[in-house]
Short mmCIF file of C-alpha atoms in Angstrom, two decimals:
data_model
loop_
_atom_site.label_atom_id
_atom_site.label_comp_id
_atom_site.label_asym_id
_atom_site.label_seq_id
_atom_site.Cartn_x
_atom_site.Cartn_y
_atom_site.Cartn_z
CA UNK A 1 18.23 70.21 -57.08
CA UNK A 2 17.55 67.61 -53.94
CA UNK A 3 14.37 66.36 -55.91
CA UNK A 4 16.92 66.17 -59.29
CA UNK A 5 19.08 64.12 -56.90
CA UNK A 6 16.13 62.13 -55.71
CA UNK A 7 14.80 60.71 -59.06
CA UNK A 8 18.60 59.66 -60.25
CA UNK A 9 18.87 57.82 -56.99
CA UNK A 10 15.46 55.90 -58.25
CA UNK A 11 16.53 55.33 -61.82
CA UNK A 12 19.82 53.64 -60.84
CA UNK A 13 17.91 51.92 -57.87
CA UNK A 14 15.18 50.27 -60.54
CA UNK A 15 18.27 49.94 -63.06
CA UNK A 16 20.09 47.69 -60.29
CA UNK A 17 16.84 46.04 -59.78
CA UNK A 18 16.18 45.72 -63.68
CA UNK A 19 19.17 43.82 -63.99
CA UNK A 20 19.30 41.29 -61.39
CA UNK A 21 15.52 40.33 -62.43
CA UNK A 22 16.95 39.82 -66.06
CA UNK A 23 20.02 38.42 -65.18
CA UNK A 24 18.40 35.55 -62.81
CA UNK A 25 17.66 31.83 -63.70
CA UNK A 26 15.28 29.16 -62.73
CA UNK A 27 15.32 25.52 -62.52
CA UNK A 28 11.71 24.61 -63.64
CA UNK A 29 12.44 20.87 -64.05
CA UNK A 30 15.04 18.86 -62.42
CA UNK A 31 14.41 14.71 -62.38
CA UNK A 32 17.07 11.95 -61.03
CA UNK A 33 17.21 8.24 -61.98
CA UNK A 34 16.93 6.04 -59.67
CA UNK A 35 14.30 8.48 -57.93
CA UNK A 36 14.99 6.77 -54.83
CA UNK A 37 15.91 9.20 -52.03
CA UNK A 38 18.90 7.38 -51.78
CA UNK A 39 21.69 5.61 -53.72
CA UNK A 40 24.11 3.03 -53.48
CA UNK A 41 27.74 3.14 -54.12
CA UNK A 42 28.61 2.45 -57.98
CA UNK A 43 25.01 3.00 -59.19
CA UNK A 44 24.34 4.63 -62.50
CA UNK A 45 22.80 7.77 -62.16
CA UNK A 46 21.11 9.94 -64.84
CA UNK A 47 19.97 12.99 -63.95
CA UNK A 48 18.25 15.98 -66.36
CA UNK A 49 17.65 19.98 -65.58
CA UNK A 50 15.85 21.84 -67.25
CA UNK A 51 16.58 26.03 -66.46
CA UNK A 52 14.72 29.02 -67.68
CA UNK A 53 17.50 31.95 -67.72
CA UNK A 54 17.85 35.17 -69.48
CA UNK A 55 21.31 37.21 -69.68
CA UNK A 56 22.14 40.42 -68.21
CA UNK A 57 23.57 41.54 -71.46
CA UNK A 58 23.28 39.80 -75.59
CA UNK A 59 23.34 41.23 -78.94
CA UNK A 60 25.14 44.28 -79.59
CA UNK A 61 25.49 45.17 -75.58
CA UNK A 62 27.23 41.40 -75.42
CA UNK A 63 30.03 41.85 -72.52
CA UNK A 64 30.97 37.88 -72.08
CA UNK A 65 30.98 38.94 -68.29
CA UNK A 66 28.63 36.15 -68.12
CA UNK A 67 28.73 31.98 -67.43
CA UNK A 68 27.10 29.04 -66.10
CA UNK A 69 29.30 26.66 -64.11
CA UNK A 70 28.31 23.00 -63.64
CA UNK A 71 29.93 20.46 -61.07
CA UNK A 72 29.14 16.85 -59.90
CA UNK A 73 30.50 14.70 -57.53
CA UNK A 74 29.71 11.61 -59.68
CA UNK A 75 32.39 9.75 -61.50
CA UNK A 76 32.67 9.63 -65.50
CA UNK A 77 30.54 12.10 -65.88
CA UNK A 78 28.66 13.11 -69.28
CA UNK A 79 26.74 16.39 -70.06
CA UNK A 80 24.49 16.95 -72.46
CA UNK A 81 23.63 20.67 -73.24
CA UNK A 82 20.59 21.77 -75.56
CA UNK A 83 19.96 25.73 -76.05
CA UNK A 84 16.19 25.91 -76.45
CA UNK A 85 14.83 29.24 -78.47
CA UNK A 86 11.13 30.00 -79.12
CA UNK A 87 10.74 29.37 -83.01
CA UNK A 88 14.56 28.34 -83.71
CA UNK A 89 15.83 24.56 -83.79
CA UNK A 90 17.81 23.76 -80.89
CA UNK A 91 21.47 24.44 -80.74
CA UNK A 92 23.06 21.12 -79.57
CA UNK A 93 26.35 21.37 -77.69
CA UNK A 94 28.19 18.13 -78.56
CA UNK A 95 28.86 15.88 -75.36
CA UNK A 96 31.60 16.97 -72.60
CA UNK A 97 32.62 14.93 -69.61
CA UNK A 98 34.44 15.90 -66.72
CA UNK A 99 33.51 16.95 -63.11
CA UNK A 100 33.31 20.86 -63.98
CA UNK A 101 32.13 22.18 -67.21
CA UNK A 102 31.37 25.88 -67.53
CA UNK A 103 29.28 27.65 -70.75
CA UNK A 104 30.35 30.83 -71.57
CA UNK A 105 28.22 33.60 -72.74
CA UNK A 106 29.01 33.97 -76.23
CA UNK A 107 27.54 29.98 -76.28
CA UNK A 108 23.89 30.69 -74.92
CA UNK A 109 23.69 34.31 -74.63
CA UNK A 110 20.68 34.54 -76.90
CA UNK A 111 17.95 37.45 -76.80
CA UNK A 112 13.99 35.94 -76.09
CA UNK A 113 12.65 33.44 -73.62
CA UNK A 114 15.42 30.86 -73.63
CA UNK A 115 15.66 27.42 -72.43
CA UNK A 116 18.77 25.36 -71.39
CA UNK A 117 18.41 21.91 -71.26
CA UNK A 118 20.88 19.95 -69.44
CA UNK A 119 21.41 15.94 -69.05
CA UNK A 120 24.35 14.22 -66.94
CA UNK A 121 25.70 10.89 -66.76
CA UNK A 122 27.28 9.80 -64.00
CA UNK A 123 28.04 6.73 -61.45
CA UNK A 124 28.00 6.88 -57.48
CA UNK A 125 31.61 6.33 -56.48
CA UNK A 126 32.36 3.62 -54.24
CA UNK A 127 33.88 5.43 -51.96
CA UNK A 128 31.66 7.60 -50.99
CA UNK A 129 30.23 9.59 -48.12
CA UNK A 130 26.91 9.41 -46.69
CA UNK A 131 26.04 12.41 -48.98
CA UNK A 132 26.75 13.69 -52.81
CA UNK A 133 26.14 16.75 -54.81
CA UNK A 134 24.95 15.29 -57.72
CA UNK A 135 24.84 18.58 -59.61
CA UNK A 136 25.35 22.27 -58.39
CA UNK A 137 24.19 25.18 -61.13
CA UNK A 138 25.90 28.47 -60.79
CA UNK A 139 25.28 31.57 -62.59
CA UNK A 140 28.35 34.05 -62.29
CA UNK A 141 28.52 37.75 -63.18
CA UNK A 142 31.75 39.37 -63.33
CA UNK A 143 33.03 36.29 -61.35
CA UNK A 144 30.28 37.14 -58.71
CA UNK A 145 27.48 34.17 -58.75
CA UNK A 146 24.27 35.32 -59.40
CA UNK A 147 22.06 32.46 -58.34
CA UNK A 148 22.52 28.73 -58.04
CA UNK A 149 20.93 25.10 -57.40
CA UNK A 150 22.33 22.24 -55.79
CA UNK A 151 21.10 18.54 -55.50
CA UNK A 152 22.23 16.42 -53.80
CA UNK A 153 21.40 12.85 -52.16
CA UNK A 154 22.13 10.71 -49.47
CA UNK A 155 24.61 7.35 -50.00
CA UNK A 156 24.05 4.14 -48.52
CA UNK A 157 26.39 0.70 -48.53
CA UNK A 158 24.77 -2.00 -48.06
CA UNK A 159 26.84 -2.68 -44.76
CA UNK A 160 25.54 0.81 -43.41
CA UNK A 161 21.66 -0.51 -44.11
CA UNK A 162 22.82 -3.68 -42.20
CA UNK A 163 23.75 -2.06 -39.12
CA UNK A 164 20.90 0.65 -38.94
CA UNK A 165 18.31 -2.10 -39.90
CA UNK A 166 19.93 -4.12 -36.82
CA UNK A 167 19.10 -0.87 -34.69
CA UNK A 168 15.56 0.09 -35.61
CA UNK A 169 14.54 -3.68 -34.93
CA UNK A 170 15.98 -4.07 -31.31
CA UNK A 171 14.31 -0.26 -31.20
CA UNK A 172 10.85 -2.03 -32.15
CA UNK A 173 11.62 -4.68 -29.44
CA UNK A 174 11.92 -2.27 -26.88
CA UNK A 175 9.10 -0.11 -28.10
CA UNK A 176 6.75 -3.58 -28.12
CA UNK A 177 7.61 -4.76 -24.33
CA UNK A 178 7.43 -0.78 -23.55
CA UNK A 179 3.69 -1.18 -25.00
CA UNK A 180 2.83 -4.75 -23.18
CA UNK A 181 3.67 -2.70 -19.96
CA UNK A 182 1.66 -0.02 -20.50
CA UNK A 183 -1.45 -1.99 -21.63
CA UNK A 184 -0.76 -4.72 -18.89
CA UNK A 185 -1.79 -1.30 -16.56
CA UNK A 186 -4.37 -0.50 -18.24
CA UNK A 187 -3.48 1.99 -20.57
CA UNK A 188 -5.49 1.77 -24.08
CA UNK A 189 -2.59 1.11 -26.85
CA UNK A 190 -4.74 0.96 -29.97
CA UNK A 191 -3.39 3.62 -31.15
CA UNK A 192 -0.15 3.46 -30.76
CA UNK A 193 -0.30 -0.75 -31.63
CA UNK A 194 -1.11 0.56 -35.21
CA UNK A 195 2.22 2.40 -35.70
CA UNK A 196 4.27 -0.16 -34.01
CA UNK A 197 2.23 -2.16 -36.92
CA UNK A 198 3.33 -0.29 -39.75
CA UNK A 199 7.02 -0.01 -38.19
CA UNK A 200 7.27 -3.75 -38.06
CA UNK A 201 6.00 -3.93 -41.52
CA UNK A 202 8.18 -1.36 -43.10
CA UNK A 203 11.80 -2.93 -41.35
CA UNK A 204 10.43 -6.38 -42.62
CA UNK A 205 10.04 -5.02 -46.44
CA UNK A 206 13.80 -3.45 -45.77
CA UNK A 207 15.14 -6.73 -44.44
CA UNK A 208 14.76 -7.86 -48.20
CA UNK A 209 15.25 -4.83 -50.39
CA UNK A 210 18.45 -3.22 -52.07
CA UNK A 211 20.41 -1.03 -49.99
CA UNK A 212 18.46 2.37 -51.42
CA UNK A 213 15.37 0.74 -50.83
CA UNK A 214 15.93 -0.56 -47.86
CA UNK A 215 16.99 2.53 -46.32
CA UNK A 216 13.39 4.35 -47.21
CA UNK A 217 11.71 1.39 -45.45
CA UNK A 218 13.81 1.94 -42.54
CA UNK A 219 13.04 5.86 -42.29
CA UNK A 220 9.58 4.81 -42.36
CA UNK A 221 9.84 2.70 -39.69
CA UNK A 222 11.80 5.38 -37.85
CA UNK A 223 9.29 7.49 -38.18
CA UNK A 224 6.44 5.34 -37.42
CA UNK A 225 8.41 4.20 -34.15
CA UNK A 226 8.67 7.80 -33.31
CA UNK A 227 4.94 8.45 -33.66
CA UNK A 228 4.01 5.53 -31.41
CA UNK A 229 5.96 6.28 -28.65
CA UNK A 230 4.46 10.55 -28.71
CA UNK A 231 1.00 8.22 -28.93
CA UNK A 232 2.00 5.84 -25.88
CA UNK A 233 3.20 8.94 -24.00
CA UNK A 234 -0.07 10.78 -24.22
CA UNK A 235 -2.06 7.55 -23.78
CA UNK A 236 -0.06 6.73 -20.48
CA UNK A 237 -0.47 10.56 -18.85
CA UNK A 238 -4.28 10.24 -19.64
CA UNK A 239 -4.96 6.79 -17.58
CA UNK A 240 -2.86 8.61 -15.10
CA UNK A 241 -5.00 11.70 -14.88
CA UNK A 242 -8.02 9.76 -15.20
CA UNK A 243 -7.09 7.44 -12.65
CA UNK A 244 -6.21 11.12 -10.46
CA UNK A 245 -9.95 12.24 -11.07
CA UNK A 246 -11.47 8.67 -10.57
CA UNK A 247 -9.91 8.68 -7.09
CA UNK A 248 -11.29 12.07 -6.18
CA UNK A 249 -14.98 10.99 -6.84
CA UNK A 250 -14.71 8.30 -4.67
CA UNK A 251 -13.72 10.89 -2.07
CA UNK A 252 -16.48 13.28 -3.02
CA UNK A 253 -18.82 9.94 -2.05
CA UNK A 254 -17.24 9.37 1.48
CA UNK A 255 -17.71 13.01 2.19
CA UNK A 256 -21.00 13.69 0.91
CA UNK A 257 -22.04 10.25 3.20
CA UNK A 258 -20.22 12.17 6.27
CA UNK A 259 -21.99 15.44 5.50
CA UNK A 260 -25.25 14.65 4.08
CA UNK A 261 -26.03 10.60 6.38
CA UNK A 262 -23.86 11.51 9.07
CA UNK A 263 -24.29 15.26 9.60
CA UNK A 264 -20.34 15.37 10.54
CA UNK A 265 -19.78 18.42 8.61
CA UNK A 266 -18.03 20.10 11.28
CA UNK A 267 -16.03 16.87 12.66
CA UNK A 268 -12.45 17.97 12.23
CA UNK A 269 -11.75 14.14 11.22
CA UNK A 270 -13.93 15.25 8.16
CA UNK A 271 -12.17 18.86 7.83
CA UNK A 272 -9.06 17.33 7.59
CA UNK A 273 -10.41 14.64 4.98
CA UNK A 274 -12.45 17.92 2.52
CA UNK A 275 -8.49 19.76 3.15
CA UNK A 276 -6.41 16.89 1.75
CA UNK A 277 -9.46 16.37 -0.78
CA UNK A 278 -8.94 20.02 -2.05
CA UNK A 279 -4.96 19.44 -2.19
CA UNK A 280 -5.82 16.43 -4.45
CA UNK A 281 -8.03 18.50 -6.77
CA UNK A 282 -5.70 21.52 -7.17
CA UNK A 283 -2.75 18.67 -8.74
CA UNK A 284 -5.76 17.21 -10.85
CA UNK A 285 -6.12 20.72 -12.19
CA UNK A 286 -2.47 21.35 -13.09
CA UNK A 287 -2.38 17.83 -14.55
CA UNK A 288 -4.73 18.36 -16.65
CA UNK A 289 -4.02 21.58 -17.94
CA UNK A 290 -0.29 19.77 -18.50
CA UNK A 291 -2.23 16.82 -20.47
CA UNK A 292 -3.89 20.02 -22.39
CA UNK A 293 -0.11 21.46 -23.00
CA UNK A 294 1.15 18.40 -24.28
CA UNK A 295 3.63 18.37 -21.14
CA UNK A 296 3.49 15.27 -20.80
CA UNK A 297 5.97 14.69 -17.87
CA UNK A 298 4.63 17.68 -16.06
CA UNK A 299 1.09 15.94 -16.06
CA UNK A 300 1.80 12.64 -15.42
CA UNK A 301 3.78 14.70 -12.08
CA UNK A 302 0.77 16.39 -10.96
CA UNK A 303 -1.76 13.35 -11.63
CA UNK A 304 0.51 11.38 -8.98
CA UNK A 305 0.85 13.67 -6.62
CA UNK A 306 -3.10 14.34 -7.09
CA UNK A 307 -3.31 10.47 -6.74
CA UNK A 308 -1.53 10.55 -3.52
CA UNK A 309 -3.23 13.10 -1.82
CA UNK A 310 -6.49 11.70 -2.52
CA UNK A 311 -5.22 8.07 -1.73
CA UNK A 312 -4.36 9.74 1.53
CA UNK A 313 -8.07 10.64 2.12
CA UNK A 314 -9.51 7.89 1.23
CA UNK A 315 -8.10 5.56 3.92
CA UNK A 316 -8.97 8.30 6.35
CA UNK A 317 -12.37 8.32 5.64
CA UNK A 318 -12.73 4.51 5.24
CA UNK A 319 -10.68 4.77 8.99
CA UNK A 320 -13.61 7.39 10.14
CA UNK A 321 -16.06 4.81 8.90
CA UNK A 322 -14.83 1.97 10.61
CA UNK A 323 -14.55 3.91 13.90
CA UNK A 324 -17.87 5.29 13.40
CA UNK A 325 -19.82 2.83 12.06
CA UNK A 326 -22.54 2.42 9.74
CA UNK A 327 -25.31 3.97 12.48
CA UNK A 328 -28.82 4.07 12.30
CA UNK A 329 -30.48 5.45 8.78
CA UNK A 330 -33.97 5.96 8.84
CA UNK A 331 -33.98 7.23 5.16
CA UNK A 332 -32.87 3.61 3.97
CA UNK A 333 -35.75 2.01 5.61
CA UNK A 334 -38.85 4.63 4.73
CA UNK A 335 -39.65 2.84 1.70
CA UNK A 336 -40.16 -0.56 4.08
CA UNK A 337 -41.67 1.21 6.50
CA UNK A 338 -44.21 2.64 3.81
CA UNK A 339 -45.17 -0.26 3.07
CA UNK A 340 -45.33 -2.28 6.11
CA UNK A 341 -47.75 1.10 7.16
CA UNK A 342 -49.91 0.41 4.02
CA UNK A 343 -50.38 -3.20 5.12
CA UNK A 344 -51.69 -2.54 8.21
CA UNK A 345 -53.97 -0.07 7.29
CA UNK A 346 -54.86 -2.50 4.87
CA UNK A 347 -55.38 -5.20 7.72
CA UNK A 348 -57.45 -2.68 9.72
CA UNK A 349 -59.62 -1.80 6.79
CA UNK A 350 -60.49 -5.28 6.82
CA UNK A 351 -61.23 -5.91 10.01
CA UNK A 352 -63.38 -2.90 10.73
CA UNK A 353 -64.75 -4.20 7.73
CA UNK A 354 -65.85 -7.24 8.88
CA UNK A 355 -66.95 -6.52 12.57
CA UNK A 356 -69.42 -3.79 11.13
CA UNK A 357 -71.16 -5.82 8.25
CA UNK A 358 -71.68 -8.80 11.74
CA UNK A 359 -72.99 -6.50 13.51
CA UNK A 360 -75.43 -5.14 11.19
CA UNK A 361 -76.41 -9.07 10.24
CA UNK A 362 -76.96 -9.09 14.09
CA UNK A 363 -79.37 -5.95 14.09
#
């Protein structure tokens, strides 16, 4: 009886399933003209869709609990509906305008792989927001929607372009001197001068383009600005961490020269230099594993305080050095002494030399 119960529950479960699958619809081609991503107020707008569907129910189990609703936000609007049928003529619906139109399913409830071609007419209105639904697609079921599509795009005014072109250039202003400062200490901006490159470029094609136009160029300046200053913040924390590391192997000179020349290994001037020295390379570490992170702020935090520390042991040392002084080196001078030793020899040879060949001339 339970495994009776059990294979019902399945049937009505792959039914449900059954149903939904053949009641769905798809919108394999949609295309808007203009294909801008934007549009202007009072622009003419044509816009085509076209949707693979199948009903739930046609033929003899025909319910009409089906329909396809269609709205736009665009004013005098036109619709164009063609039924599409493997092997039949298309079934043209004549035009319709008005904002909502709805087919019922007596009109395109047709058995087979069927098409449903759809073309609107429309104009932006003038008073519009910065966004419109040029079409939404709805596919209702006992008044319960099935599926749907929307499309929609964004509106711009020519005054609107005006003041966010206005914007984006005093942002490429500040993002230029922002870059002079930065490469003024050093930092290496070729990267980053190559989007501020195409940013300028882009806002200068949107200074003279049509309001739908001009508001792509100014997105990709936006964007291009936006990429520049994640390149200028990575180029920055890496002079700073490089400067960190620099720093330290001057350090790692002075104390090798008070270890190695000086023998002052054990000088607690020098312990106290190797302790700040290891202070220094513990914030080098963390900044660079921040530079690694892309944490930016966090590295640039660490390479400072690295920078101090080691700062800090560098004027001790070159303090220890002038209270030391330079000393006495004989490694420096073996090479001399070499070959002042090799000259004399040299000079003794000779002279030897000499006094033996008089003396046997003297025999």
């Amino acid at each position: 009886m339970k495994a009776n119960i059990s294979r019902w529950i399945i049937l009505l479960l792959a039914l449900v399933c059954a149903v939904q699958a053949a009641s769905a619809f798809e919108v394999i081609k949609g295309e808007i003209t203009p294909g801008s991503a934007s549009l202007e107020p009072g622009q003419e707008v044509t816009a085509r869709y076209l949707i693979s569907y199948k009903m739930a129910t046609t033929g003899q189990k025909y319910m009409d609990d089906e329909t396809f609703e269609f709205r736009t936000a665009l004013q005098k609007p036109a619709w164009d509906f063609k039924i599409r049928r493997e092997g039949h003529p298309d079934i043209v619906i004549p035009t319709r305008g008005g904002a909502y139109q709805t087919l019922l399913e007596f009109e395109i409830g047709y058995d087979g792989d069927v098409q449903l071609d759809v073309q609107l007419r429309g104009t932006v209105p003038k008073a519009s927001s910065e966004e419109i639904e040029v079409v939404k697609i709805e596919h209702l079921r006992d008044k319960s929607v099935e599926d749907d599509y929307r499309m929609t795009r964004k509106v711009v005014s020519a005054e609107q372009v005006g003041t966010s072109l206005s914007v984006q250039q005093q942002n490429l202003k500040n993002l230029k001197a922002d870059i002079d400062k930065k490469a003024a200490d050093g930092v290496d901006v070729s990267e980053v001068q190559a989007k501020y490159d195409d940013a300028s470029r882009a806002l200068t094609s949107a200074a003279s383009a049509a309001p739908s136009k001009a508001a792509e160029h100014i997105a990709t300046a936006t964007k291009s600005m936006d990429e520049a200053k994640a390149l200028l913040d990575k180029a920055w924390t890496e002079k700073e961490v490089a400067d960190t590391g620099a720093a330290i192997e001057s350090l790692d000179g002075n104390i090798n020269y008070f270890v190695e020349n000086r023998s002052m290994g054990g000088d607690p001037r020098v312990v106290s230099i190797v302790t700040k020295r290891e202070s220094a390379v513990q914030f080098y570490s963390q900044a660079k594993d921040g530079l690694n992170a892309k944490n930016y702020p966090l590295a640039r935090s660490k390479a400072d305080e690295g920078l101090k520390k080691a700062n800090e042991a560098l004027h001790d040392a070159e303090a220890l050095r002038d209270e030391i002084g330079e000393g006495f080196s004989l490694g420096s001078l073996l090479p001399i002494v070499g070959i002042g030793v090799v000259i004399i020899l040299v000079i003794v040879g000779v002279v030897i030399y000499r006094k033996r060949t008089r003396w046997d001339e003297l025999g």
